[in-house]
XYZ file of C-alpha atoms in Angstrom:
761
model
C 43.236 -22.362 62.396
C 41.403 -25.635 62.697
C 40.185 -26.693 59.252
C 37.344 -28.687 60.757
C 35.725 -25.564 62.197
C 36.188 -23.219 59.236
C 32.787 -21.508 58.538
C 31.385 -21.474 54.967
C 28.251 -20.364 53.155
C 26.114 -22.594 50.941
C 25.722 -21.020 47.503
C 23.744 -21.575 44.341
C 25.724 -20.292 41.376
C 26.891 -20.973 37.883
C 30.559 -20.496 37.114
C 30.682 -21.092 33.384
C 33.767 -23.039 32.318
C 34.064 -25.860 34.805
C 32.193 -25.823 38.075
C 28.423 -25.869 37.891
C 26.514 -27.077 40.918
C 24.201 -29.852 39.606
C 20.798 -30.493 41.076
C 20.520 -33.482 43.360
C 20.419 -36.761 41.454
C 21.191 -35.166 38.075
C 24.841 -36.201 37.645
C 25.610 -38.111 34.423
C 26.560 -41.280 36.317
C 27.098 -40.751 40.043
C 28.741 -44.187 40.449
C 31.567 -43.655 37.913
C 34.861 -42.040 38.896
C 34.772 -39.408 36.158
C 36.892 -36.329 35.457
C 36.340 -33.470 32.980
C 39.397 -31.608 31.698
C 40.414 -28.722 29.449
C 43.635 -26.995 28.467
C 45.162 -24.017 26.642
C 48.576 -23.033 25.248
C 49.616 -19.626 26.598
C 51.755 -16.827 25.182
C 54.600 -17.699 27.591
C 54.878 -21.115 25.841
C 53.272 -23.057 28.701
C 50.349 -25.471 28.689
C 47.731 -24.748 31.356
C 45.499 -27.651 32.386
C 42.320 -27.479 34.482
C 40.163 -30.368 35.490
C 37.300 -31.094 37.824
C 35.606 -34.188 39.287
C 32.281 -34.789 37.535
C 30.304 -35.963 40.587
C 30.490 -35.976 44.393
C 31.832 -39.539 44.494
C 34.844 -38.629 42.326
C 35.348 -35.421 44.317
C 35.464 -37.307 47.645
C 37.778 -39.993 46.224
C 40.281 -37.497 44.770
C 40.128 -35.324 47.885
C 41.571 -38.262 49.809
C 43.669 -39.974 47.094
C 44.719 -37.174 44.749
C 45.165 -37.411 40.967
C 47.491 -39.002 38.427
C 48.453 -36.985 35.304
C 49.942 -38.687 32.225
C 51.354 -36.811 29.217
C 51.979 -38.461 25.831
C 53.683 -36.704 22.905
C 51.615 -37.398 19.772
C 53.434 -35.192 17.242
C 56.631 -33.176 17.047
C 57.746 -30.612 14.475
C 58.350 -33.431 11.965
C 54.851 -34.871 12.213
C 53.115 -37.750 14.051
C 55.290 -40.031 16.198
C 55.212 -43.814 15.757
C 53.728 -45.888 18.556
C 57.008 -46.843 20.186
C 58.170 -43.213 20.331
C 54.816 -42.144 21.777
C 55.220 -44.800 24.505
C 58.724 -43.582 25.217
C 57.475 -40.004 25.599
C 55.096 -40.772 28.465
C 55.531 -38.532 31.496
C 53.590 -39.061 34.746
C 52.915 -36.742 37.649
C 51.144 -37.584 40.892
C 49.160 -34.983 42.828
C 48.778 -35.861 46.511
C 46.372 -34.128 48.915
C 47.837 -31.037 50.619
C 48.456 -31.210 54.349
C 46.791 -28.983 56.943
C 49.789 -26.668 57.267
C 49.717 -25.920 53.550
C 45.983 -25.204 53.679
C 46.335 -22.847 56.641
C 49.166 -20.952 54.953
C 47.172 -20.598 51.729
C 44.114 -19.287 53.585
C 46.186 -16.401 54.884
C 46.943 -15.416 51.278
C 43.474 -15.867 49.723
C 40.242 -16.050 51.729
C 38.553 -18.061 48.947
C 40.903 -20.939 49.822
C 39.051 -21.090 53.134
C 35.817 -21.872 51.289
C 37.471 -24.886 49.666
C 39.047 -25.912 52.979
C 35.702 -25.784 54.739
C 34.155 -27.897 51.979
C 36.996 -30.431 52.280
C 37.373 -30.737 56.022
C 34.637 -28.826 57.888
C 32.630 -30.932 60.361
C 29.407 -28.997 59.830
C 28.585 -27.672 56.363
C 25.121 -26.168 56.894
C 23.745 -22.992 55.463
C 24.596 -19.723 57.210
C 23.321 -16.306 56.211
C 26.108 -13.856 55.321
C 26.443 -10.824 57.592
C 26.885 -8.414 54.689
C 26.522 -8.195 50.935
C 28.659 -10.797 49.171
C 29.310 -11.878 45.612
C 26.526 -14.472 45.572
C 23.207 -15.044 47.321
C 22.989 -17.493 50.201
C 20.631 -20.361 49.513
C 19.707 -23.508 51.393
C 20.915 -26.692 49.703
C 19.420 -29.867 51.066
C 22.238 -32.272 50.205
C 25.356 -31.552 52.251
C 27.708 -33.634 50.086
C 26.611 -31.854 46.936
C 26.988 -28.565 48.788
C 30.610 -29.366 49.659
C 31.269 -30.571 46.119
C 29.828 -27.466 44.465
C 31.454 -24.978 46.821
C 34.925 -26.422 46.410
C 34.659 -26.282 42.611
C 33.348 -22.721 42.784
C 36.373 -21.746 44.848
C 38.674 -23.346 42.249
C 37.062 -21.355 39.436
C 37.435 -17.954 41.078
C 40.775 -18.528 42.815
C 43.904 -19.981 41.192
C 45.381 -20.756 44.613
C 42.194 -22.615 45.619
C 42.464 -24.689 42.419
C 46.115 -25.526 43.159
C 45.295 -26.520 46.746
C 42.672 -28.964 45.411
C 45.077 -30.325 42.754
C 42.811 -29.073 39.937
C 45.378 -26.995 38.014
C 48.748 -27.767 36.411
C 51.161 -25.629 34.404
C 53.308 -27.686 32.002
C 56.470 -25.616 31.519
C 58.235 -28.335 29.497
C 55.831 -28.280 26.528
C 57.504 -27.375 23.228
C 56.022 -25.230 20.472
C 54.900 -27.065 17.345
C 54.132 -30.292 19.267
C 50.842 -32.044 19.980
C 50.287 -33.631 23.382
C 47.668 -35.854 24.952
C 46.990 -35.375 28.663
C 45.119 -37.972 30.709
C 43.944 -37.172 34.254
C 42.606 -39.996 36.390
C 41.824 -40.495 40.096
C 44.822 -41.399 42.230
C 45.232 -44.324 44.576
C 44.149 -47.928 44.100
C 40.882 -47.707 42.163
C 40.529 -51.506 41.905
C 37.399 -52.502 40.000
C 35.884 -49.022 40.140
C 34.377 -47.735 36.882
C 36.688 -45.017 35.540
C 36.261 -42.261 32.986
C 39.490 -40.224 32.983
C 39.684 -36.673 31.722
C 41.435 -36.320 28.352
C 42.883 -33.291 26.572
C 44.521 -33.308 23.131
C 46.377 -30.045 22.633
C 48.512 -28.516 19.866
C 51.110 -25.891 20.735
C 50.904 -24.287 17.287
C 48.311 -21.711 18.331
C 48.377 -19.502 21.403
C 45.057 -19.168 23.218
C 43.661 -15.623 22.996
C 40.961 -14.714 25.498
C 38.182 -12.418 24.222
C 37.315 -9.027 25.653
C 33.840 -8.540 27.167
C 31.310 -7.302 24.604
C 28.196 -5.106 24.532
C 29.432 -3.073 27.491
C 27.243 -0.091 28.405
C 27.095 2.390 31.283
C 24.080 4.470 32.333
C 24.117 7.231 34.980
C 21.956 7.391 38.087
C 21.902 9.460 41.236
C 25.471 8.925 42.561
C 25.350 5.671 40.674
C 26.637 4.060 37.475
C 24.688 1.117 36.060
C 27.027 -1.207 34.132
C 25.694 -3.896 31.773
C 27.513 -6.364 29.502
C 26.818 -9.576 27.588
C 28.245 -12.291 29.812
C 26.648 -15.076 27.765
C 28.942 -14.293 24.804
C 32.076 -14.969 26.890
C 30.692 -17.433 29.458
C 32.754 -20.254 27.958
C 35.970 -18.372 28.768
C 35.439 -16.723 32.149
C 34.293 -17.769 35.611
C 33.743 -14.165 36.722
C 34.495 -10.523 35.952
C 36.413 -7.645 37.557
C 35.298 -4.000 37.501
C 37.876 -1.182 37.200
C 37.169 2.520 37.750
C 38.991 5.821 37.195
C 37.856 9.128 38.756
C 38.433 12.351 36.774
C 41.091 10.726 34.581
C 43.069 9.265 37.475
C 44.503 5.742 37.654
C 42.160 2.761 37.331
C 41.418 0.814 40.494
C 39.564 -2.475 40.891
C 36.182 -1.938 42.546
C 35.226 -5.493 43.450
C 37.119 -7.579 45.969
C 35.575 -10.813 44.667
C 34.798 -11.730 41.035
C 31.371 -10.730 39.754
C 29.651 -13.915 38.616
C 26.389 -14.884 36.921
C 23.881 -16.600 39.190
C 21.209 -18.942 37.934
C 17.633 -17.732 37.750
C 14.529 -19.612 38.917
C 14.536 -21.516 35.605
C 18.061 -22.803 36.224
C 19.549 -20.780 33.347
C 22.152 -18.057 33.392
C 21.083 -14.566 32.294
C 22.329 -13.234 28.977
C 23.515 -9.976 30.529
C 25.210 -9.102 33.812
C 24.262 -5.975 35.748
C 26.565 -4.165 38.201
C 25.690 -1.080 40.267
C 28.757 1.069 40.969
C 28.397 3.714 43.683
C 29.700 7.193 42.824
C 31.029 9.628 45.418
C 29.173 12.531 43.838
C 27.294 13.703 40.751
C 29.920 16.229 39.645
C 33.030 14.156 38.861
C 33.507 12.049 35.716
C 33.988 8.327 36.299
C 35.437 5.940 33.704
C 34.758 2.189 33.800
C 36.138 -0.900 32.101
C 35.731 -4.615 32.802
C 37.718 -7.793 32.211
C 36.953 -11.473 32.587
C 38.673 -13.769 35.089
C 39.563 -17.170 33.586
C 39.399 -20.445 35.547
C 42.992 -20.902 34.320
C 43.971 -18.135 36.742
C 44.462 -14.998 34.614
C 42.420 -11.928 33.673
C 41.454 -11.405 30.028
C 41.706 -8.181 28.007
C 39.728 -5.106 29.011
C 36.506 -3.988 27.403
C 36.138 -0.535 25.945
C 36.275 2.316 28.465
C 33.040 4.204 29.179
C 32.703 7.476 31.084
C 29.614 8.589 33.035
C 28.678 11.388 35.399
C 26.000 11.003 38.047
C 22.584 12.566 37.534
C 20.779 14.022 40.563
C 17.472 12.342 41.275
C 14.268 14.337 40.728
C 12.787 16.141 43.696
C 10.712 13.703 45.706
C 7.427 15.583 45.747
C 3.956 14.810 44.504
C 1.947 17.019 42.166
C -1.628 16.570 40.984
C -4.500 18.492 39.407
C -7.020 19.178 42.154
C -9.887 20.549 40.021
C -10.835 22.066 36.662
C -13.430 24.799 36.217
C -14.967 26.413 33.141
C -15.015 30.221 33.498
C -15.851 33.123 31.206
C -12.135 33.444 30.457
C -11.604 29.784 29.601
C -10.726 26.551 31.385
C -9.122 27.124 34.784
C -6.707 24.434 36.026
C -5.852 24.129 39.742
C -3.141 21.907 41.192
C -1.713 20.922 44.583
C 1.986 21.132 45.522
C 3.690 21.563 48.947
C 4.384 25.250 49.620
C 7.414 24.241 51.667
C 9.168 23.057 48.498
C 8.709 26.232 46.442
C 12.397 27.076 46.836
C 13.354 23.645 45.473
C 11.732 24.158 42.070
C 12.089 26.555 39.140
C 8.341 26.670 38.425
C 5.394 24.937 36.743
C 4.208 24.214 33.201
C 0.806 23.090 31.876
C 0.422 20.536 29.054
C -2.665 19.593 27.046
C -3.746 16.736 24.737
C -6.906 15.793 22.899
C -6.690 12.200 24.164
C -5.578 10.475 27.337
C -2.611 8.696 25.746
C -1.913 11.278 23.029
C 0.936 13.706 22.578
C 0.806 16.476 25.195
C 1.697 19.947 23.962
C 3.086 22.647 26.221
C 0.634 25.530 26.521
C 2.177 28.947 25.714
C 2.432 30.186 29.266
C 6.174 30.070 29.845
C 7.451 28.951 33.232
C 4.733 29.598 35.814
C 6.047 30.950 39.127
C 6.716 28.427 41.900
C 4.188 30.161 44.155
C 1.281 29.843 41.674
C -1.267 27.039 41.913
C -3.623 27.781 38.979
C -3.626 28.566 35.267
C -6.344 29.568 32.739
C -6.401 27.997 29.273
C -7.772 30.875 27.172
C -8.507 28.669 24.119
C -9.786 25.409 25.565
C -10.877 22.452 23.486
C -14.408 21.071 23.916
C -12.742 18.183 25.743
C -9.074 17.889 26.649
C -6.682 16.197 29.048
C -4.336 18.360 31.124
C -1.096 17.669 32.963
C 0.884 19.939 35.278
C 4.665 19.535 35.583
C 7.241 21.088 37.902
C 10.958 21.497 37.138
C 13.311 21.204 40.104
C 16.525 23.193 40.557
C 18.533 20.382 38.911
C 16.412 20.519 35.761
C 14.455 17.330 36.439
C 10.821 17.439 35.361
C 8.044 15.643 37.252
C 4.573 15.433 35.680
C 1.145 14.825 37.184
C -1.392 12.275 35.982
C -3.786 13.423 33.210
C -7.061 15.084 34.167
C -10.046 15.424 31.803
C -11.714 18.828 31.465
C -14.826 19.430 29.297
C -16.735 22.494 28.222
C -20.477 22.464 28.712
C -21.978 20.986 25.530
C -25.419 19.758 24.344
C -24.708 19.699 20.590
C -24.189 16.182 19.210
C -21.142 15.519 17.037
C -21.363 14.996 13.292
C -21.895 11.403 12.107
C -18.840 9.470 10.933
C -17.973 9.672 7.236
C -17.822 6.849 4.727
C -18.078 3.353 6.225
C -16.512 0.378 4.452
C -16.020 -3.237 5.382
C -14.956 -6.647 4.236
C -14.869 -10.268 5.321
C -11.608 -11.473 6.859
C -11.094 -15.072 5.765
C -13.883 -17.633 5.606
C -14.790 -17.931 9.301
C -17.341 -15.106 9.367
C -15.108 -12.405 10.847
C -16.095 -9.002 9.412
C -13.957 -5.870 9.651
C -15.598 -2.416 9.549
C -13.715 0.869 9.257
C -14.890 4.432 8.834
C -13.722 7.998 8.444
C -14.022 10.228 11.532
C -16.445 13.132 11.361
C -15.380 16.761 11.522
C -16.276 17.225 15.195
C -13.270 17.745 17.433
C -14.804 16.501 20.690
C -15.555 12.928 19.647
C -14.861 10.480 22.454
C -15.641 7.296 20.528
C -18.108 5.391 18.385
C -20.888 2.826 18.571
C -21.416 0.255 15.789
C -24.845 -1.062 14.724
C -25.849 -3.942 12.415
C -28.969 -5.125 10.562
C -29.908 -7.895 8.111
C -31.539 -5.448 5.687
C -30.365 -1.982 4.620
C -33.584 -0.430 5.936
C -34.043 -2.902 8.803
C -33.825 -2.426 12.551
C -30.215 -1.750 13.551
C -28.979 -3.186 16.837
C -25.765 -2.173 18.602
C -23.039 -4.807 18.196
C -20.198 -2.956 19.925
C -20.429 -3.761 23.643
C -19.592 -0.152 24.541
C -18.249 2.885 22.762
C -14.902 2.296 21.082
C -12.108 4.794 20.513
C -10.722 3.269 17.306
C -12.179 3.693 13.804
C -11.857 -0.040 13.107
C -14.210 -2.693 14.463
C -14.325 -6.464 13.961
C -17.393 -8.604 14.480
C -18.026 -12.349 14.204
C -21.180 -13.449 12.354
C -22.691 -16.793 11.415
C -21.600 -17.593 7.849
C -24.678 -19.808 7.454
C -26.941 -16.751 7.642
C -29.849 -16.692 5.209
C -28.861 -13.217 4.019
C -25.761 -12.809 1.831
C -24.984 -9.383 3.329
C -24.783 -7.701 6.728
C -25.441 -3.970 6.956
C -23.586 -1.642 9.314
C -23.976 1.955 10.486
C -21.911 3.919 13.003
C -22.697 6.706 15.483
C -20.211 9.102 17.093
C -20.356 10.025 20.778
C -18.695 13.044 22.378
C -17.300 13.529 25.877
C -20.688 14.770 27.111
C -22.385 11.560 25.928
C -24.065 13.422 23.057
C -24.687 10.973 20.217
C -24.648 11.733 16.488
C -27.017 10.426 13.864
C -26.284 7.329 11.819
C -23.476 7.177 9.281
C -24.238 6.020 5.716
C -25.054 2.317 5.347
C -22.213 -0.117 4.671
C -23.066 -3.484 3.084
C -20.556 -6.255 3.791
C -20.779 -9.483 1.803
C -20.554 -12.621 3.911
C -17.882 -15.119 2.891
C -19.141 -17.609 0.307
C -18.564 -21.126 1.632
C -21.116 -22.978 -0.557
C -19.838 -24.169 -3.950
C -22.075 -23.698 -7.007
C -24.563 -26.350 -8.067
C -23.013 -29.064 -10.187
C -23.256 -28.840 -13.964
C -24.692 -31.959 -15.640
C -22.647 -33.545 -18.407
C -25.175 -35.225 -20.710
C -23.036 -36.771 -23.399
C -19.689 -36.656 -25.149
C -20.267 -37.759 -28.754
C -17.558 -38.276 -31.393
C -18.358 -36.416 -34.622
C -16.501 -35.738 -37.791
C -13.688 -33.344 -36.881
C -14.089 -33.521 -33.107
C -16.111 -34.536 -30.048
C -19.369 -32.789 -29.199
C -19.860 -32.090 -25.470
C -23.464 -31.534 -24.340
C -24.177 -30.356 -20.791
C -26.582 -28.444 -18.567
C -24.802 -25.443 -16.980
C -24.788 -24.760 -13.240
C -27.851 -22.780 -12.184
C -26.291 -21.020 -9.170
C -26.939 -17.274 -9.134
C -23.287 -16.380 -8.480
C -21.802 -18.571 -11.195
C -19.000 -16.881 -13.114
C -17.722 -19.373 -15.641
C -17.622 -22.978 -16.800
C -14.447 -24.895 -17.538
C -14.354 -27.702 -20.119
C -11.836 -30.150 -18.636
C -10.276 -33.039 -20.507
C -7.615 -35.680 -19.998
C -6.520 -38.782 -21.780
C -7.567 -42.033 -20.188
C -5.255 -43.170 -17.371
C -3.581 -39.755 -17.141
C -3.778 -38.019 -13.763
C -3.950 -34.308 -14.508
C -6.902 -32.543 -16.087
C -6.336 -29.916 -18.786
C -8.617 -26.964 -19.471
C -9.840 -27.096 -23.068
C -11.986 -23.965 -22.895
C -13.411 -21.441 -20.421
C -17.001 -20.368 -21.098
C -18.970 -17.604 -19.411
C -21.674 -18.115 -16.795
C -24.197 -19.344 -19.430
C -26.805 -17.794 -17.179
C -30.318 -18.648 -18.337
C -29.229 -21.489 -20.629
C -30.883 -24.796 -19.901
C -28.318 -26.613 -22.012
C -25.100 -25.888 -23.824
C -22.729 -27.647 -26.178
C -19.052 -27.388 -26.938
C -17.344 -28.938 -29.947
C -13.810 -30.066 -29.128
C -11.882 -29.926 -32.391
C -8.503 -30.515 -30.706
C -9.157 -34.154 -29.745
C -6.724 -36.479 -31.465
C -8.013 -39.495 -33.330
C -7.860 -42.976 -31.811
C -7.379 -41.641 -28.244
C -9.923 -42.214 -25.479
C -10.634 -38.993 -23.589
C -12.412 -38.278 -20.323
C -14.434 -35.060 -20.126
C -15.728 -33.135 -17.117
C -17.493 -29.783 -16.721
C -16.378 -27.575 -13.835
C -18.488 -24.643 -12.594
C -16.819 -21.763 -10.711
C -18.540 -19.010 -8.720
C -17.423 -15.515 -7.772
C -15.699 -16.737 -4.601
C -13.561 -19.185 -6.540
C -15.513 -22.198 -5.248
C -15.898 -24.988 -7.778
C -18.037 -28.054 -8.415
C -17.551 -30.785 -10.996
C -19.866 -32.834 -13.147
C -19.527 -36.568 -13.547
C -17.016 -37.861 -16.089
C -17.846 -39.076 -19.630
C -15.526 -40.914 -21.980
C -15.337 -40.504 -25.745
C -12.994 -41.647 -28.506
C -12.392 -39.712 -31.703
C -12.231 -42.289 -34.483
C -10.819 -41.898 -37.964
C -13.278 -41.839 -40.872
C -15.901 -39.675 -42.564
C -19.223 -38.297 -41.339
C -22.017 -35.975 -42.315
C -21.352 -33.197 -44.736
C -20.463 -29.780 -43.309
C -22.244 -26.571 -44.270
C -20.710 -24.484 -47.004
C -20.297 -20.823 -47.886
C -20.556 -19.730 -44.234
C -20.423 -15.971 -43.990
C -20.973 -13.506 -41.090
C -21.355 -9.750 -41.164
C -22.768 -6.889 -39.203
C -25.876 -5.264 -40.694
C -25.895 -1.823 -39.115
C -29.324 -0.820 -40.442
C -30.938 -3.810 -38.703
C -28.633 -3.970 -35.671
C -27.790 -7.649 -36.231
C -24.893 -9.916 -37.091
C -26.210 -12.047 -39.947
C -24.916 -15.548 -40.671
C -25.554 -17.140 -44.074
C -24.609 -20.565 -45.319
C -25.638 -23.253 -47.788
C -26.272 -26.976 -47.361
C -26.928 -29.821 -49.787
C -30.049 -31.837 -49.119
C -31.775 -31.094 -45.806
C -33.438 -34.478 -45.709
C -33.299 -35.833 -42.105
C -31.898 -32.548 -40.738
C -33.474 -31.435 -37.425
C -31.670 -28.115 -37.435
C -28.477 -26.119 -37.286
C -26.524 -25.476 -34.057
C -24.939 -22.013 -33.984
C -21.598 -21.829 -32.144
C -20.181 -18.537 -30.964
C -17.218 -17.499 -28.836
C -14.616 -14.793 -28.058
C -11.849 -16.849 -29.688
C -11.824 -19.394 -32.547
C -10.923 -22.193 -30.108
C -13.464 -21.165 -27.433
C -16.820 -21.729 -29.171
C -19.971 -22.840 -27.439
C -23.530 -23.380 -28.633
C -25.343 -20.048 -28.497
C -28.378 -20.821 -30.650
C -30.289 -23.440 -32.564
C -32.617 -23.113 -35.561
C -34.597 -25.753 -37.442
C -34.138 -26.199 -41.148
C -37.479 -24.545 -41.924
C -36.650 -21.555 -39.648
C -33.359 -20.897 -41.360
C -34.053 -21.653 -45.049
C -34.262 -18.536 -47.210
C -34.302 -20.237 -50.606
C -32.835 -23.024 -52.651
C -31.576 -24.176 -55.951
C -32.283 -27.512 -57.676
C -29.092 -29.121 -58.891
C -30.459 -32.456 -60.186
C -31.539 -33.616 -63.666
C -34.588 -32.206 -65.448
C -37.537 -33.894 -63.738
C -39.642 -33.581 -66.879
C -37.232 -35.442 -69.119
C -36.592 -39.166 -68.982
C -33.026 -40.169 -68.422
C -31.168 -42.538 -70.669
C -32.786 -45.521 -69.007
C -36.223 -44.097 -69.584
C -36.756 -43.577 -65.870
C -37.851 -40.316 -64.306
C -36.603 -38.640 -61.104
C -37.794 -40.204 -57.885
C -40.679 -38.962 -55.789
C -40.529 -37.575 -52.254
C -40.090 -41.064 -50.886
C -37.220 -41.800 -53.220
C -39.312 -44.043 -55.508
C -39.065 -43.800 -59.276
C -42.008 -41.978 -60.898
C -43.272 -42.953 -64.371
C -45.254 -40.876 -66.822
C -42.896 -38.098 -67.859
C -43.697 -35.686 -64.974
C -43.544 -35.496 -61.151
C -46.563 -35.957 -58.993
C -48.385 -32.710 -58.261
C -46.854 -30.764 -55.404
C -43.790 -32.970 -55.179
C -41.344 -30.381 -56.523
C -40.526 -27.524 -54.129
C -37.127 -25.894 -53.688
C -37.890 -25.368 -49.961
C -38.894 -28.955 -49.262
C -36.782 -31.216 -47.089
C -35.953 -33.401 -50.064
C -35.265 -37.094 -50.234
C -32.135 -39.156 -49.873
C -31.484 -39.141 -53.609
C -32.655 -35.568 -54.218
C -29.971 -33.092 -55.210
C -30.550 -29.443 -54.403
C -28.833 -26.613 -52.468
C -30.561 -24.892 -49.539
C -29.643 -21.341 -48.492
C -29.921 -20.603 -44.767
C -29.703 -17.594 -42.478
C -29.384 -16.819 -38.735
C -29.624 -13.428 -37.017
C -27.642 -12.751 -33.824
C -29.005 -9.795 -31.863
C -27.090 -10.274 -28.553
C -23.591 -8.804 -28.815
C -21.379 -5.899 -27.782
C -20.103 -3.262 -30.169
C -16.462 -3.277 -31.211
C -15.941 -6.802 -29.874
C -15.090 -9.538 -32.379
C -17.231 -12.680 -32.327
C -16.369 -15.995 -33.937
C -19.039 -18.287 -35.419
C -19.361 -21.848 -36.737
C -22.287 -24.137 -37.603
C -22.928 -27.843 -36.960
C -25.754 -29.737 -38.687
C -27.834 -32.025 -36.454
C -29.769 -34.993 -37.821
C -32.816 -36.804 -36.519
C -30.834 -40.035 -36.129
C -28.544 -38.339 -33.577
C -25.603 -37.837 -35.875
C -23.868 -34.520 -36.470
C -21.868 -32.942 -39.158
C -18.324 -31.741 -38.493
C -18.055 -28.145 -37.370
C -17.867 -25.717 -40.239
C -15.030 -23.361 -40.828
C -14.919 -20.484 -38.311
C -15.826 -16.961 -39.422
C -15.863 -13.686 -37.499
C -17.748 -10.398 -37.413
C -17.692 -7.268 -35.251
C -20.379 -4.649 -34.654
C -19.500 -0.956 -34.855
């Protein structure tokens, strides 16, 4: 045979371990003489080496000049060898190109060798279409050199003899167990100043290479066919192809394929995860067992997969069946179908199935197997609307079913309206979700959804057409002037009869507007704490106010107290008794609405200084007076001169008090007691008690009208005033805590009194 005229096919393939056909221009460095190599230590105590040129330039060079293999012993059983002993261990082997006689002899043994020979020496290496089914698909490759390069490497991967003929395989029979060797493979001949990148393999002979068995092997039956599938991706690093073995009725296994089954690249250039193989069966009655094994580029077959047994399944009868018409009769719903009379002997009979929906579960009607000669059936208990299918069963037991056909009874009665309708906002974008309970009517085809801006407004349809589901989503403008959207639903049956409206469903729009800002008016140090005065947020959906505080220069705010909405209060105060002296604090009021949106006031600073202050109230007492329905506070205070009034603080906890009321001194005073000297007797100095202005009065008595236990008094007047406050706004059985702060006309305050509690019952 003349090697220059040997015909070949151009192939696109992926062979896993070594030989992949790169796309044109995509080699790592096409100008470098580069070799890739790998090796294993086998159970027969030999080292197997395989290598491949990395680009067409290297392939062409080594085709003509061969290869040079160098082995260096790195370690023996005693450990690493010193440098001089490693140098002394060097062994070289030269691989020269095979002559034409050797190639022709090898081609007579293995036809794959001819593919490599054609790639090496053929004059014309163009694409030719294969005459029959082969192991790969013919494909036109534009670059002839790359075509030769790829085809020769493919041949080496699937044929050990083809690899040996190309000097791409070597078996080292002199390797010793327990040693480590380094193998270096470089292009042969005089490379001169060519850039070289030799192939290198460092290999220990301590461990024998064990090839894996194919995994995820499955077999499915067809009509005189077995469909075999396995995970080739899991073992692609070990095998270049696979062999299929078959046993018939427990007989010996025989290899089905004459060439290895390989994975071909898809349009995306990637190998598939699984390989698929169609094995023809002689009949559908015998049992066929299958197993597969991988073929290694090192020239051996790996272990077998598990063995799977299948039996062919006859294909269903190739005949069409369809419902030709449906007709309502006095007996029920009559179903007619079409089927070739000539095939009656090929089937066992017919069956009729029914479902309430097109894609629902179809139940077999209790008719048994209808005779093969029949072409109609009457449903004696039809639904108002139902879908029917007709199926035939052939003599092999295969069932073939028609497409669904709708059949409806005559109907002018509308269905019942849907039941309860509920809905909610989904996120903050304005997407609303509505869902409802189906009505009791059994012939409902779907629903229409309507919306309005008012519960009794004009409802417009928002579903584009009737919908089958009981859930509907709709996008609205969150900036709508109305806080709610109102929905109602109608049911529609298969005769287009429409129900009345469902009950109204109100869906709150998502709240994206934070509450109005509270106004912090002042933060004033007082005896025993810092008084915070602010105007609460006036938003209608406000839920609570947070008193926030932090020390100056600190980053994080701390919540001192959480107050309720303070709805209707124009102003409010909070007395912070936990502020430490000599520290400068920053205060801020935070309002929070029902949607969790928040807004903050501006920040005020205050410093609690050491020292005294105004006198606190005394004898504070609180109790529930059941007969009057009030919680009564009573207290006493010395000298009400300059007092503008008393601030009443109330809260659910002793440390969560806020100003809930304010009374002037005159509004709260219930009586008094004079604690000073006798105004009608001169003191030891001969002076009398002072007048209302604090001036000494002569004459042995006070000026007319200047002595009154309920008067405001004067700076040097000594008397005790008794005060009272009535709280009428409270809940029974809930404890309330109270304290009082005295406010003066000059803007000063007394410390907060002790805290007392009372509970209504």
